[in-house]
Amino acid sequence: MRILTRYLIRAHLGPFLFSFSALTGLLFLNAIAQRMDDLVGKGLTWGVVGEFLVLSLPHTLALTLPMSILVAVLYTFSELTSASEITAMAAGGIRPARLILPMAGVGVLFAGLMFYFNDQVLPQSNHELKNLIIDIGRKSPTFDLRERVVNEIQTNGGTGKIYLQAREIDNTTSKLTEVKIYDLSDPLAHRTTYAERGEMAFNANHTDLYLTLYNGVIYEVSEDRAGGFTRSAFETQITPMRGVGNELERRAGGSFRGDREMTGAMLRTAISEKTAEMDRLRDASLTSARGALISALGSPPEGATSASEAVRLARATRAARVIQRPIRDDMIRRVAQEARQTVNQMDAHERFIREHRVEIHKKYSIAVACLVFVLLGAPIAVRSPRGGVGNVIAVSVGVFALYWAGLIGGENLADEGLVPPGVAMWSVDVLLTAVALVFLRRMAMDVASSRGGGLDDLGFHVTQFIQRLRHGTRAEETGTTPA
């Protein structure tokens, strides 16, 4: 049996690695293409770009790992069945269901790894990626100059202004012709520079711009002395412009964590805090209502320990005072406004709790999907041995679409409070597991029977299964026994 187990695992290893690499590459490139706008024109270093790519990878891995398991199981069992290896094993006394046990064990192992990944690695990477995107968004585009236009240049973090104009600007060689610079960075001196040509160069951090000007003249007017004027000619002049560019500033601590950026422990802590806050809101609302009621009836007589008792005693002793209508209306409006605010806060807290409970269940359900796909893929592959790669792709796409549609739809319903979080996140797993168990029960019969195989055979069996269910339902309604 150990030989059989090793053989099955080795048979699945190649298809799994291939499908995992292919799916991860495709989805990762698609994710990067969607976020390319966040990187273009920012003057980012290769280190920042590399960090962006690395932090974008875990989200893709969380999707492709369960998918790769299903593809590997479908392909491997389809190949084993088409080569009559499973039939030979059954003839040798090995039950087909026994072949599922090694892969079920691997599925359990992957489920554990997947849960740890979803609970620890993925939330942290999502949080760091969001912080990086926010920091990149706060970084202004790289320094750019336009020809024959007076370009305003912010220097020293925006404290000084310089205006530059050039007849021609070659972005390839960073050369300029007929350069004019109006320097207003010094409030006590206005300086105007004219040059026949110039060259631009940035420092290593792209924060300071150095203009090397040739064959020009500088006119300077001093504000501290009346009539002060200076004219200076030069052959070569280096004009530094400090703080023209800006570096990527990384904030310490980062931003607020969303539900997809929290571990399971963080989610449970947040739920407990919101639950305690809801209890405080209820107590405060009851206290406010009691105070308003007592104010309307007057001071509660001695011995009143609750609002209802205060009302009873006040009526019995006729101690309630009559409130003037304007005062009463103001009190009613105040109480109604406080009640509306409390209701809105309670609704927000309830939605917060639902979303975080959904996220907890999602971590477990996606991890368990690794095992569910193993149980579902093997009997489907045995039913259609000659479907080949086309059958693997068709079944994989169908199962993926059903699973992710159910998961996303259930999450939306649970967030709105229409379905309990546990039901929403586990319904697809339960449905696919039930289908897998039905197929596993018939797996031995399928191996021993003669069948055409392929996609047509799979469709025929699915149709027959649905018809049997419908006939069984009709028989129950009429009280007859189905043939």
mmCIF file of N, CA and C in Angstrom, residues 2 8 41 79 100 104 151 165 168 183 198 253 307 323 348 353 373 386:
data_model
loop_
_atom_site.group_PDB
_atom_site.id
_atom_site.type_symbol
_atom_site.label_atom_id
_atom_site.label_comp_id
_atom_site.label_asym_id
_atom_site.label_seq_id
_atom_site.Cartn_x
_atom_site.Cartn_y
_atom_site.Cartn_z
ATOM 1 N N ARG A 2 2.022 1.189 0.621
ATOM 2 C CA ARG A 2 2.896 2.353 0.601
ATOM 3 C C ARG A 2 3.362 2.655 -0.813
ATOM 4 N N LEU A 8 0.646 7.271 -6.417
ATOM 5 C CA LEU A 8 -0.438 8.232 -6.649
ATOM 6 C C LEU A 8 0.018 9.665 -6.385
ATOM 7 N N GLY A 41 4.502 56.619 -13.845
ATOM 8 C CA GLY A 41 4.710 58.051 -13.667
ATOM 9 C C GLY A 41 5.004 58.480 -12.260
ATOM 10 N N GLU A 79 -6.218 10.326 -16.515
ATOM 11 C CA GLU A 79 -5.159 9.580 -17.191
ATOM 12 C C GLU A 79 -5.065 8.152 -16.667
ATOM 13 N N ILE A 100 -8.566 7.125 -3.183
ATOM 14 C CA ILE A 100 -8.827 8.511 -2.776
ATOM 15 C C ILE A 100 -8.101 8.847 -1.475
ATOM 16 N N ALA A 104 -6.762 12.361 -0.254
ATOM 17 C CA ALA A 104 -7.531 13.005 0.809
ATOM 18 C C ALA A 104 -6.609 13.464 1.933
ATOM 19 N N ASN A 151 6.933 77.094 -17.020
ATOM 20 C CA ASN A 151 6.715 75.984 -16.087
ATOM 21 C C ASN A 151 6.976 76.454 -14.660
ATOM 22 N N GLN A 165 11.340 78.598 -18.550
ATOM 23 C CA GLN A 165 10.838 78.515 -19.914
ATOM 24 C C GLN A 165 11.993 78.169 -20.840
ATOM 25 N N GLU A 168 13.230 74.711 -26.633
ATOM 26 C CA GLU A 168 13.242 73.295 -26.965
ATOM 27 C C GLU A 168 13.760 72.503 -25.780
ATOM 28 N N ASP A 183 13.478 83.503 -10.921
ATOM 29 C CA ASP A 183 13.684 82.969 -9.565
ATOM 30 C C ASP A 183 13.023 83.883 -8.545
ATOM 31 N N GLY A 198 21.213 74.761 -22.103
ATOM 32 C CA GLY A 198 21.444 74.204 -20.779
ATOM 33 C C GLY A 198 21.261 72.689 -20.772
ATOM 34 N N GLY A 253 3.523 52.688 11.125
ATOM 35 C CA GLY A 253 2.272 52.226 11.705
ATOM 36 C C GLY A 253 1.228 51.848 10.677
ATOM 37 N N ALA A 307 -38.416 52.398 36.161
ATOM 38 C CA ALA A 307 -39.266 53.349 35.451
ATOM 39 C C ALA A 307 -40.743 52.973 35.595
ATOM 40 N N ILE A 323 -46.259 69.528 32.306
ATOM 41 C CA ILE A 323 -45.182 70.155 31.555
ATOM 42 C C ILE A 323 -45.785 71.077 30.504
ATOM 43 N N ALA A 348 -24.842 50.092 12.195
ATOM 44 C CA ALA A 348 -23.454 50.078 11.725
ATOM 45 C C ALA A 348 -22.636 49.029 12.473
ATOM 46 N N ILE A 353 -20.036 43.616 12.682
ATOM 47 C CA ILE A 353 -19.904 42.278 13.271
ATOM 48 C C ILE A 353 -20.173 41.207 12.221
ATOM 49 N N PHE A 373 -12.343 19.620 -3.156
ATOM 50 C CA PHE A 373 -11.993 19.468 -4.568
ATOM 51 C C PHE A 373 -11.351 18.110 -4.841
ATOM 52 N N ARG A 386 -11.969 9.502 -21.145
ATOM 53 C CA ARG A 386 -11.447 9.898 -22.446
ATOM 54 C C ARG A 386 -11.766 11.359 -22.758
#
